[in-house]
């Protein structure tokens, strides 16, 4: 085909189909082979173009040269860039972005625009020369799509290309996609077979040995070989879980094995994320470690080693050659090896753990056999120490016991170097690490004795030897009687909690030996004591019977015994008196006391039978109205206990009967008094608190709970200092306690703090309560909240001060101008002075009128006649009355009523005064050219309907710091001082009182800036429909 003449459509399609077939036939076993075939076939068609493939990072990469070798060499000398392998972002090139997004070929009129977007910024100054060498022509870019996957893009440039040629180019791109798909499918099949061979090979390695070091080393070397890495390593978490160590390294210096704490290096990122981490330039990674950078790492691949749900370490593969990187298929292969390494480590650990458990069991069995075969304490403890030392691969083992006489710890067995020095030293409880374990009764691991401040040096032993210790208490019947210790002279072999648990088992065996020795010693002493006690007991029994009979007969309580039939076999004199009978009559086998039925109540015989059959407790205490021989009854307390023989079979009962009639009367009187006192404290308005002499609260009444915000269950047990606000001096509290502890009552005022942090003033009276020896045992405090009284007093003083100030100003002016009037030489000045006097008199009159109105509103004496009121009509009249005045001041006054506004129940005269005051203020503080708008609205707030009236102006605004003071009496803000607007400072206070009288509220909104103005909103309740 000619570059200058466009071929016929049939010839073009024929040529493209031939080229597509040739691509399919010539496609080699790689994607680069397909790319070369596409480029060569395009050259056969006399067009320039190339195939770009999409990388995982989203960039397009050129795989072949797009121009002749000579032109390629010229462009390389000019730009320093090689077209093969050049990468660019398709999203920054319009025609590529459109083609990839739309999935169809795109035609561009000028190739120069496309090239300008592809070249990097540093080359763009050379763009005119590049375009001159390439020449101008149309270009078509077609996406290379296989199924749902975009593989890359095909570009074709020729002078004769037209938009309708996009179909031909897209067809050629589709054939290229099919060829790429065949290559990738073949590669995937080969990779799958390769991975399966690797898994079989790794599985054979794992199964070949249970030596963890050997298995993991083989897996690591195979992973390095199969991924093309140049070095590698396997890092495993240390027992503390906070450090990690590369226990296996290949191709790297041995000093890189050092521990890495959590958060340091890429290895922790892999372990914590449990995801592969690929770094193409390790030296520039924020997680790079200097020692590893010096080792020459370039591209790194880290993969987590996961066993079950737990990450136990990481597999690291490293490339040192700066021209190479890990590819996607290598990452996938490495993931398989990471899984195999984790399995190998799990299997070897399981085997090691099972072997260790078996050895532990054998050692414990040997120590148990020693305990059962000998009663010699020294022999048994020595054997236990030997077994522990061997099992823990320790350098020493010892046992300290507490001497009950001296109260000091002595080493009784030491299987270690310097044993004699150890055994010579005695320790007090709490002294040294051994004494600390004795005192706390808790096991202890110290993996570096030199940094533990509790450790002490044993005289006669080296001072600088490194030591790691595991210490456990020896407990006999919950009492710590000694300490067992194992030690290692190597900081690189620390003890772990699992070993501490095993050492506890050895300590338990030692404790058993101690107990056996103690019991053996006690048996002989016990036999001697028994002989002496039998003789003494015989003598005591005789005396005990005599004392018992005397005690029973002189007891004030009634005592009886009954046989299996419920018949009395014995009754003392006290019970006979209660029943109104003689002792002889009581002991003539009468039924149990009170056995007859009274008012159909259960009788004692019923209880007795149930007790004999096990249906009631063997011992029972209950109240009972005891019938007497004269027909009355006596309130008593019955205590009954069943008598059993040596086989536990019932033989009868023993009973104790107490006359509680006097106690019942006292209890009734006491309960009545308690009820009366409780009613008083519950309903009294004053807060009452009862404390002990240390100030701990024992009781508070409901008024105290309401005042302070604490519930009774929260306050009881706490100190009254919980109410301390810090406003009182230490001297005041010192005087208070001195007064109370001397037995006198203290009265005063305190500022207390509630639970919510708010403060209140309280008048407090505290009285001490004394016992029979006149010792103070409790305090009773009564508090009255006087915050409102103090606030009223402050408001009264402030009001008097404000009124005095406001009245003094016009009166001073009146007196001044009266003096000036008397000395005025001409009529003109007299007239001016008289006008000033008139204004000051009016001001004084207005001030007094406002004061009277405000006082009548507060006192509730002003007439209040609410009736249905139409706010739209009221405001319409008000606006019409003020429209001329507003116009004379250059102000635009408007009313925006809401149609259908509900009526409100209000006093029309008082509401008119509110809106008049608000409108007057708006006119006074809005400059010429401003606007004032009145609006009525229906709104909802707090889930309730409201009718609102808004008075909004575009005036000077109100600063934020003044808005909280607007409704205070006599307050006039900065705007009133700047504009010298007339007023008393009472208008808004009157408005608030009137609106409060209508159960409404007034709110203000302002940005505090001139021109943005202020909006007052009056909220009133609508009438119920």
XYZ file of C-alpha atoms in Angstrom, residues 320-1012:
693
model
C 20.229 -7.292 44.869
C 20.559 -6.546 41.118
C 19.130 -3.026 40.523
C 18.006 -3.948 37.000
C 15.658 -6.724 38.146
C 12.272 -6.759 39.897
C 9.839 -9.375 41.152
C 7.053 -10.204 38.670
C 3.439 -11.174 39.435
C 4.018 -14.889 38.785
C 6.988 -14.856 41.145
C 4.812 -13.297 43.882
C 2.257 -16.066 43.436
C 4.990 -18.736 43.628
C 6.408 -17.117 46.778
C 2.966 -17.142 48.441
C 2.838 -20.921 47.976
C 6.257 -21.260 49.606
C 5.153 -19.022 52.508
C 2.236 -21.382 53.169
C 4.580 -24.389 53.040
C 7.081 -22.730 55.387
C 4.282 -21.997 57.867
C 3.126 -25.630 57.712
C 6.703 -26.851 58.233
C 7.173 -24.595 61.257
C 3.800 -25.641 62.694
C 4.626 -29.357 62.295
C 8.079 -29.034 63.823
C 6.747 -26.958 66.696
C 3.985 -29.469 67.336
C 6.552 -32.281 67.422
C 8.876 -30.287 69.707
C 5.971 -29.391 71.985
C 4.800 -33.011 72.210
C 8.338 -34.162 72.946
C 8.703 -31.418 75.590
C 5.387 -32.338 77.218
C 6.479 -35.973 77.387
C 9.761 -35.001 79.034
C 7.867 -32.754 81.471
C 5.549 -35.613 82.394
C 8.480 -37.975 82.982
C 10.246 -35.408 85.186
C 7.101 -34.791 87.251
C 6.525 -38.532 87.632
C 10.111 -38.987 88.845
C 9.683 -36.221 91.427
C 6.353 -37.725 92.560
C 8.018 -41.142 92.963
C 10.751 -39.501 95.056
C 8.137 -37.910 97.350
C 6.305 -41.200 97.893
C 9.461 -43.255 98.418
C 11.165 -41.128 101.099
C 10.158 -39.138 104.145
C 13.562 -37.410 104.358
C 12.850 -33.779 103.415
C 16.427 -32.951 102.332
C 16.592 -35.945 99.968
C 13.225 -35.173 98.365
C 13.923 -31.440 97.847
C 17.376 -32.159 96.366
C 15.891 -34.621 93.863
C 13.185 -32.086 92.875
C 15.847 -29.412 92.271
C 17.896 -31.813 90.148
C 14.852 -32.742 88.043
C 13.889 -29.065 87.514
C 17.441 -28.087 86.574
C 17.654 -30.814 83.955
C 14.188 -30.277 82.492
C 14.578 -26.495 82.132
C 18.162 -26.866 80.840
C 19.023 -24.435 83.613
C 22.412 -23.652 85.156
C 21.096 -23.890 88.701
C 18.151 -24.590 90.990
C 17.519 -23.856 94.668
C 14.834 -23.885 97.369
C 14.459 -21.373 100.215
C 12.225 -22.156 103.232
C 10.825 -19.805 105.845
C 12.102 -20.485 109.371
C 8.988 -20.180 111.596
C 11.065 -19.229 114.651
C 13.312 -16.513 113.187
C 10.894 -15.448 110.435
C 13.761 -15.436 107.872
C 14.343 -17.283 104.606
C 17.122 -19.899 104.500
C 18.365 -21.791 101.425
C 18.023 -25.500 102.271
C 18.970 -26.915 98.821
C 21.163 -25.320 96.127
C 22.139 -27.261 92.998
C 24.284 -24.626 91.282
C 27.747 -23.004 91.318
C 28.525 -20.998 94.478
C 25.968 -23.085 96.393
C 27.808 -22.597 99.711
C 27.635 -18.784 99.435
C 23.936 -18.983 98.608
C 23.176 -21.241 101.599
C 25.071 -18.998 104.036
C 22.871 -15.972 103.299
C 19.572 -15.386 105.110
C 16.829 -13.129 103.785
C 13.960 -11.261 105.400
C 10.498 -11.422 103.753
C 10.450 -8.756 101.037
C 14.268 -8.681 100.771
C 15.649 -9.409 97.322
C 13.745 -11.158 94.540
C 13.255 -14.317 96.657
C 11.862 -12.305 99.569
C 9.585 -10.379 97.185
C 8.039 -13.627 95.871
C 7.571 -14.919 99.456
C 5.834 -11.688 100.424
C 3.586 -11.434 97.338
C 2.860 -15.158 96.983
C 2.959 -14.714 93.185
C 5.325 -16.336 90.593
C 7.939 -14.077 88.978
C 10.126 -14.070 85.838
C 13.170 -11.778 85.734
C 14.931 -12.060 82.362
C 17.710 -9.607 83.293
C 18.553 -9.437 86.983
C 20.912 -6.487 86.471
C 18.050 -4.082 85.707
C 15.692 -5.171 88.512
C 16.081 -2.857 91.507
C 14.824 -5.536 93.909
C 17.788 -7.818 93.178
C 20.619 -7.985 95.761
C 24.122 -9.364 95.357
C 25.058 -12.537 97.242
C 28.461 -12.130 98.911
C 31.022 -14.564 97.516
C 29.463 -14.777 94.029
C 30.529 -12.928 90.796
C 28.840 -9.530 90.425
C 28.770 -9.204 86.632
C 27.452 -12.636 85.604
C 24.230 -12.267 83.543
C 21.296 -14.075 85.131
C 17.719 -14.875 84.206
C 15.482 -16.201 87.002
C 12.140 -17.949 87.372
C 10.793 -17.976 90.947
C 7.592 -19.596 92.295
C 6.178 -19.692 95.871
C 5.878 -22.955 97.823
C 2.372 -22.922 99.314
C 1.096 -25.217 102.030
C -2.630 -24.813 102.783
C -2.709 -21.379 101.144
C 0.306 -20.206 103.182
C 3.585 -19.373 101.407
C 6.294 -21.348 103.223
C 9.180 -20.906 100.778
C 10.398 -20.123 97.243
C 11.781 -22.352 94.457
C 14.152 -20.797 91.901
C 15.720 -21.923 88.613
C 18.345 -19.796 86.841
C 20.297 -19.486 83.607
C 23.541 -17.580 83.028
C 22.508 -16.521 79.502
C 20.334 -13.509 78.635
C 19.608 -15.071 75.219
C 17.660 -17.911 76.896
C 14.875 -16.062 78.722
C 12.129 -17.829 80.666
C 8.581 -17.732 79.240
C 5.201 -18.020 81.028
C 4.810 -21.662 79.893
C 7.974 -22.599 81.788
C 6.692 -20.735 84.849
C 3.566 -22.905 84.837
C 5.722 -26.055 84.746
C 7.928 -24.762 87.567
C 4.746 -24.265 89.605
C 4.098 -28.010 89.253
C 7.566 -28.776 90.692
C 6.888 -26.273 93.473
C 3.638 -28.105 94.242
C 5.624 -31.359 94.641
C 8.057 -29.599 96.968
C 5.112 -28.255 98.964
C 3.713 -31.792 99.251
C 7.081 -32.954 100.609
C 6.993 -30.136 103.169
C 3.478 -31.090 104.191
C 4.369 -34.791 104.467
C 7.353 -33.988 106.689
C 5.198 -31.703 108.806
C 2.426 -34.298 109.148
C 4.881 -37.069 110.019
C 6.231 -34.960 112.856
C 2.746 -34.167 114.070
C 1.596 -37.816 114.251
C 3.934 -38.701 117.131
C 3.075 -35.571 119.078
C -0.624 -36.151 118.480
C -0.508 -39.688 119.909
C 1.027 -38.410 123.143
C -1.523 -35.621 123.419
C -4.429 -38.019 122.916
C -3.463 -40.160 125.896
C -3.330 -37.149 128.186
C -6.552 -35.726 126.790
C -8.570 -38.930 127.370
C -7.812 -38.834 131.060
C -8.535 -35.149 131.303
C -11.770 -35.545 129.322
C -13.089 -38.148 131.708
C -12.678 -35.771 134.618
C -14.216 -32.923 132.669
C -17.327 -34.919 131.731
C -18.286 -35.421 135.330
C -17.857 -31.760 136.129
C -19.584 -30.749 132.898
C -22.737 -32.664 133.743
C -22.926 -30.983 137.127
C -22.408 -27.552 135.620
C -24.944 -28.276 132.876
C -27.674 -29.290 135.324
C -27.020 -26.209 137.482
C -27.080 -23.980 134.404
C -30.331 -25.437 133.106
C -32.109 -25.193 136.429
C -31.082 -21.577 137.056
C -31.697 -20.410 133.472
C -34.325 -17.732 132.907
C -35.170 -19.372 129.575
C -37.447 -22.374 129.381
C -35.641 -25.606 128.445
C -37.195 -28.993 127.607
C -36.475 -32.314 125.928
C -39.006 -34.518 124.110
C -38.842 -38.134 122.937
C -39.711 -39.641 119.571
C -43.448 -39.447 120.364
C -43.268 -35.708 121.071
C -43.767 -36.240 124.842
C -41.825 -34.099 127.323
C -39.215 -36.103 129.227
C -37.682 -33.073 130.949
C -38.670 -29.420 131.551
C -36.887 -26.852 133.754
C -38.478 -24.529 136.319
C -38.515 -21.511 133.954
C -40.681 -23.284 131.368
C -43.065 -24.504 134.053
C -43.569 -20.920 135.261
C -44.291 -19.729 131.695
C -46.926 -22.435 131.251
C -48.499 -21.804 134.674
C -47.730 -25.358 135.814
C -45.412 -27.137 138.250
C -42.195 -28.787 137.128
C -43.586 -32.142 138.164
C -46.671 -31.632 136.002
C -44.479 -30.620 133.047
C -42.310 -33.731 133.357
C -45.231 -36.208 133.402
C -44.850 -36.934 129.660
C -47.191 -34.147 128.533
C -47.236 -33.256 124.827
C -44.862 -30.570 123.569
C -45.624 -27.070 124.913
C -48.384 -25.454 122.889
C -49.284 -28.664 121.048
C -53.030 -28.022 121.271
C -54.656 -26.329 118.301
C -55.285 -22.579 118.637
C -57.384 -20.781 116.000
C -56.687 -23.537 113.489
C -52.946 -22.633 113.451
C -50.305 -25.382 112.884
C -49.286 -27.056 116.157
C -45.861 -28.120 117.406
C -46.591 -31.785 116.848
C -46.996 -31.091 113.129
C -43.603 -29.397 113.052
C -42.130 -32.174 115.211
C -43.328 -34.943 112.886
C -42.063 -33.109 109.822
C -38.657 -32.629 111.479
C -38.406 -36.303 112.415
C -39.078 -37.248 108.773
C -36.490 -34.784 107.436
C -39.054 -32.400 105.929
C -37.986 -29.529 108.207
C -34.493 -28.374 109.247
C -32.850 -30.222 112.122
C -32.441 -26.850 113.825
C -35.015 -24.084 113.687
C -35.840 -20.811 115.459
C -39.256 -19.197 115.174
C -41.730 -16.938 117.004
C -44.695 -18.611 118.683
C -47.666 -17.540 120.802
C -47.365 -20.005 123.701
C -50.774 -20.972 125.239
C -50.745 -21.058 129.071
C -52.641 -23.211 131.560
C -55.008 -20.325 132.414
C -56.142 -19.882 128.791
C -53.911 -16.973 127.841
C -50.892 -16.828 125.506
C -47.362 -15.593 125.813
C -45.167 -14.300 122.919
C -42.079 -16.485 122.873
C -39.078 -17.366 120.749
C -38.733 -21.122 120.166
C -35.310 -22.650 119.329
C -35.559 -26.374 118.541
C -32.684 -28.777 117.756
C -33.050 -32.439 116.835
C -31.263 -35.093 118.952
C -29.536 -37.824 116.903
C -27.737 -41.041 117.838
C -24.273 -42.033 116.601
C -25.821 -43.279 113.326
C -27.603 -40.008 112.699
C -31.105 -41.340 113.450
C -33.561 -38.967 115.220
C -34.149 -39.614 118.937
C -36.160 -36.519 119.898
C -35.646 -32.782 120.284
C -34.175 -30.238 122.692
C -35.937 -26.902 122.943
C -35.245 -23.446 124.314
C -38.188 -21.106 125.020
C -37.627 -17.367 125.637
C -40.297 -14.987 126.920
C -40.121 -12.018 124.486
C -43.241 -10.154 125.588
C -41.209 -7.232 126.961
C -39.026 -7.137 123.868
C -42.114 -7.102 121.646
C -43.470 -4.061 123.494
C -40.141 -2.266 123.181
C -39.872 -3.155 119.497
C -43.371 -1.792 118.830
C -42.544 1.482 120.603
C -39.179 1.730 118.842
C -40.760 1.049 115.443
C -43.383 3.744 116.031
C -40.628 6.207 116.923
C -38.662 5.190 113.852
C -41.692 5.636 111.622
C -42.313 9.095 113.071
C -38.675 10.131 112.626
C -38.601 8.717 109.088
C -41.759 10.615 108.151
C -40.252 13.840 109.511
C -36.944 13.409 107.687
C -38.676 12.344 104.472
C -41.036 15.299 104.284
C -38.916 18.033 105.843
C -37.792 20.671 103.350
C -34.302 21.024 104.815
C -31.449 18.754 103.703
C -30.291 16.457 106.525
C -27.081 14.393 106.557
C -25.622 12.120 109.262
C -21.877 11.327 109.258
C -19.344 9.624 111.472
C -16.522 11.545 113.154
C -14.369 11.200 109.995
C -17.020 12.817 107.811
C -18.197 9.594 106.104
C -21.870 9.809 105.222
C -24.203 7.319 106.951
C -27.632 8.781 106.056
C -29.155 11.477 103.822
C -32.819 12.427 103.504
C -34.660 13.043 100.202
C -34.284 16.826 100.511
C -30.485 16.366 100.677
C -30.612 14.164 97.548
C -32.619 16.799 95.663
C -30.332 19.625 96.777
C -27.019 17.960 95.891
C -27.979 15.666 92.999
C -26.627 12.464 94.598
C -28.815 9.416 95.243
C -28.711 7.977 98.765
C -26.886 4.828 97.642
C -24.255 6.976 95.925
C -23.663 9.233 98.920
C -23.604 6.713 101.790
C -20.037 5.671 102.511
C -18.543 8.717 100.790
C -16.927 11.643 102.644
C -18.776 14.954 102.877
C -15.750 16.471 101.190
C -17.508 15.437 97.968
C -19.500 18.700 98.324
C -16.374 20.850 98.816
C -16.298 23.581 96.159
C -12.876 24.899 97.117
C -14.419 28.303 97.894
C -13.834 28.053 101.668
C -10.522 28.473 103.452
C -8.776 25.668 105.305
C -9.070 27.756 108.492
C -12.883 27.695 108.276
C -12.955 23.878 108.118
C -10.376 23.622 110.896
C -12.530 25.818 113.147
C -15.639 23.810 112.204
C -14.136 20.444 113.161
C -12.588 21.821 116.348
C -16.015 23.111 117.402
C -17.811 19.850 116.585
C -15.274 17.494 118.171
C -15.439 19.563 121.363
C -19.171 18.754 121.576
C -20.483 22.161 120.452
C -22.819 23.049 117.590
C -21.370 24.861 114.553
C -23.388 27.307 112.430
C -22.284 29.115 109.311
C -22.584 29.528 105.574
C -20.788 27.413 102.932
C -20.544 27.382 99.149
C -21.145 23.735 98.165
C -20.831 21.947 94.834
C -23.553 19.681 93.422
C -22.952 16.488 91.463
C -23.328 18.353 88.144
C -20.621 20.832 89.187
C -22.980 23.742 89.900
C -22.465 25.755 93.097
C -24.964 26.936 95.690
C -24.911 28.910 98.936
C -26.039 26.975 102.005
C -26.822 27.941 105.571
C -25.461 25.009 107.576
C -26.035 23.869 111.141
C -24.042 20.871 112.378
C -24.571 19.301 115.802
C -22.488 16.495 117.356
C -24.088 13.325 118.799
C -22.458 11.882 121.933
C -22.586 8.417 123.497
C -22.968 7.574 127.209
C -19.299 8.444 127.839
C -19.814 11.865 126.196
C -17.679 10.895 123.221
C -18.701 12.353 119.858
C -19.803 9.417 117.661
C -21.801 11.111 114.891
C -22.596 14.483 113.312
C -26.019 15.673 112.154
C -25.985 18.439 109.583
C -28.935 20.505 108.328
C -28.506 22.525 105.123
C -30.750 25.170 103.592
C -30.119 26.447 100.061
C -29.942 30.252 100.367
C -28.668 30.837 96.831
C -31.966 32.437 95.791
C -31.960 34.714 98.832
C -28.394 35.805 98.131
C -29.216 36.381 94.472
C -32.279 38.459 95.450
C -30.124 40.496 97.807
C -27.544 41.020 95.063
C -30.257 41.971 92.559
C -31.779 44.397 95.041
C -28.424 46.088 95.589
C -27.739 46.177 91.843
C -31.225 47.567 91.144
C -30.862 50.329 93.724
C -27.435 51.174 92.308
C -28.744 51.232 88.703
C -31.803 53.335 89.595
C -29.697 55.789 91.581
C -27.290 56.155 88.666
C -30.031 56.546 86.054
C -31.971 59.099 88.138
C -28.860 61.050 89.074
C -27.919 61.785 85.431
C -31.098 63.745 84.376
C -31.363 65.395 87.815
C -27.766 66.612 87.537
C -28.496 68.055 84.081
C -31.680 69.733 85.357
C -29.786 71.386 88.232
C -26.994 72.497 85.890
C -29.333 74.134 83.402
C -31.376 75.757 86.158
C -28.157 77.418 87.316
C -27.337 78.414 83.734
C -30.880 79.723 83.239
C -30.497 82.064 86.171
C -27.332 83.597 84.769
C -28.336 83.616 81.079
C -27.949 87.174 79.676
C -30.319 86.902 76.682
C -33.560 85.268 75.668
C -32.048 82.992 73.020
C -29.917 81.081 75.530
C -32.800 80.930 78.007
C -34.981 79.325 75.337
C -32.262 76.755 74.545
C -31.796 76.018 78.245
C -35.537 75.660 78.727
C -35.699 73.195 75.800
C -32.892 71.138 77.391
C -34.744 71.202 80.722
C -37.897 69.980 78.976
C -36.020 67.048 77.338
C -34.368 66.022 80.597
C -37.740 66.237 82.397
C -39.302 64.010 79.704
C -36.407 61.582 80.047
C -36.872 61.501 83.810
C -40.622 61.011 83.361
C -40.088 58.158 80.856
C -37.579 56.530 83.178
C -39.990 56.673 86.112
C -42.883 55.402 83.931
C -40.766 52.473 82.705
C -39.678 51.679 86.237
C -43.283 51.711 87.424
C -44.392 49.527 84.487
C -41.565 47.038 85.126
C -42.262 46.868 88.851
C -46.007 46.347 88.250
C -45.219 43.593 85.743
C -42.898 41.830 88.183
C -45.373 42.222 91.035
C -48.250 40.990 88.856
C -50.385 44.035 89.665
C -50.703 45.344 86.122
C -54.011 44.566 84.429
C -53.772 41.490 82.210
C -56.787 40.897 79.932
C -56.017 38.117 77.461
C -58.415 37.512 74.606
C -58.161 36.112 71.063
C -55.817 38.440 69.162
C -55.080 38.681 65.434
C -51.354 39.504 65.279
C -51.518 40.312 61.537
C -54.136 43.011 62.173
C -52.264 44.368 65.209
C -48.976 44.636 63.275
C -50.666 46.116 60.173
C -51.976 49.032 62.258
C -48.605 49.481 63.945
C -46.693 49.538 60.637
C -49.123 52.010 59.070
C -48.735 54.331 62.089
C -44.917 54.251 61.770
C -44.589 54.250 57.967
C -44.385 58.050 57.614
C -41.833 58.337 60.435
C -39.720 55.587 58.867
C -39.867 57.284 55.455
C -38.760 60.590 56.995
C -35.644 58.813 58.267
C -34.939 57.200 54.904
C -35.957 53.703 56.077
C -37.925 51.062 54.132
C -40.564 49.550 56.468
C -42.431 46.390 55.408
C -44.770 43.746 56.850
C -44.782 40.137 55.589
C -47.830 38.476 57.217
C -48.450 34.741 56.931
C -51.870 33.945 55.495
C -54.128 32.005 57.836
C -52.011 32.826 60.910
C -53.643 31.324 64.043
C -54.868 33.738 66.693
C -53.113 33.930 70.051
C -54.610 34.441 73.502
C -53.016 37.732 74.596
C -53.472 41.216 76.003
C -53.582 43.412 72.908
C -52.432 46.533 74.809
C -49.369 44.816 76.291
C -48.453 43.062 73.032
C -48.682 46.401 71.200
C -46.216 47.814 73.725
C -43.801 44.910 73.014
C -43.862 45.316 69.221
C -43.742 49.140 69.513
C -40.590 48.920 71.642
C -38.933 46.459 69.222
C -39.877 48.561 66.169
C -38.685 51.802 67.823
C -35.323 50.191 68.647
C -34.968 48.983 65.061
C -35.652 52.510 63.710
C -33.241 54.110 66.201
C -30.315 51.830 65.277
C -30.802 51.572 61.504
C -29.041 54.187 59.379
C -30.508 56.162 56.470
C -31.193 53.848 53.499
C -31.706 50.792 55.700
C -34.685 48.444 55.820
C -36.909 47.058 58.556
C -39.118 44.004 58.028
C -41.843 42.554 60.281
C -42.890 38.954 59.613
C -45.394 36.551 61.101
C -44.820 32.805 60.910
C -46.135 29.498 62.186
C -43.243 27.383 63.480
C -42.550 24.285 65.552
C -40.000 24.092 68.371
C -39.590 21.548 71.166
C -42.228 19.426 69.345
C -44.871 22.136 69.943
C -46.478 24.736 67.609
C -45.646 28.453 67.967
C -46.738 31.708 66.358
C -43.715 33.973 65.868
C -43.292 37.674 65.084
C -39.902 38.667 63.660
C -38.607 42.264 63.716
C -35.495 42.334 61.510
C -33.402 45.377 60.546
C -30.241 46.049 58.558
C -28.773 48.294 61.230
C -25.597 48.312 63.308
C -26.021 44.840 64.799
C -25.376 43.709 68.374
C -21.979 42.229 69.393
C -22.052 38.639 70.689
C -20.762 39.652 74.112
C -23.712 42.081 74.581
C -26.482 39.700 73.503
C -26.621 37.903 76.867
C -27.172 41.227 78.680
C -29.832 42.766 76.398
C -32.784 42.039 78.702
C -31.023 43.300 81.839
C -32.417 46.506 83.359
C -30.691 49.756 82.311
C -28.341 47.944 79.939
C -27.502 49.988 76.874
C -24.991 48.668 74.386
C -22.197 50.229 72.371
C -24.564 51.215 69.533
C -26.604 53.443 71.879
C -23.447 55.252 72.957
C -22.250 55.721 69.377
C -25.603 56.911 67.961
C -26.710 58.760 71.153
C -30.177 57.306 70.572
C -32.675 58.184 73.339
C -33.755 55.491 75.768
C -33.798 54.301 79.402
C -32.372 50.783 78.995
C -35.658 49.310 80.306
C -37.559 48.716 77.056
C -36.290 45.200 76.364
C -36.628 44.238 80.047
C -40.304 45.295 79.848
C -40.725 43.329 76.597
C -39.354 40.178 78.225
C -41.630 40.539 81.274
C -44.716 40.960 79.043
C -43.827 37.989 76.823
C -43.083 35.853 79.915
C -46.558 36.824 81.184
C -47.920 35.332 77.924
C -45.922 32.083 78.500
C -43.744 32.914 75.495
C -40.131 33.870 74.928
C -38.004 36.461 73.091
C -34.863 35.521 71.154
C -32.236 37.630 69.390
C -29.976 36.838 66.425
C -27.178 39.108 65.203
C -23.731 38.747 63.602
C -22.626 41.897 65.452
C -21.536 43.643 62.231
C -22.908 46.917 60.740
C -25.171 46.331 57.794
C -26.019 42.755 58.817
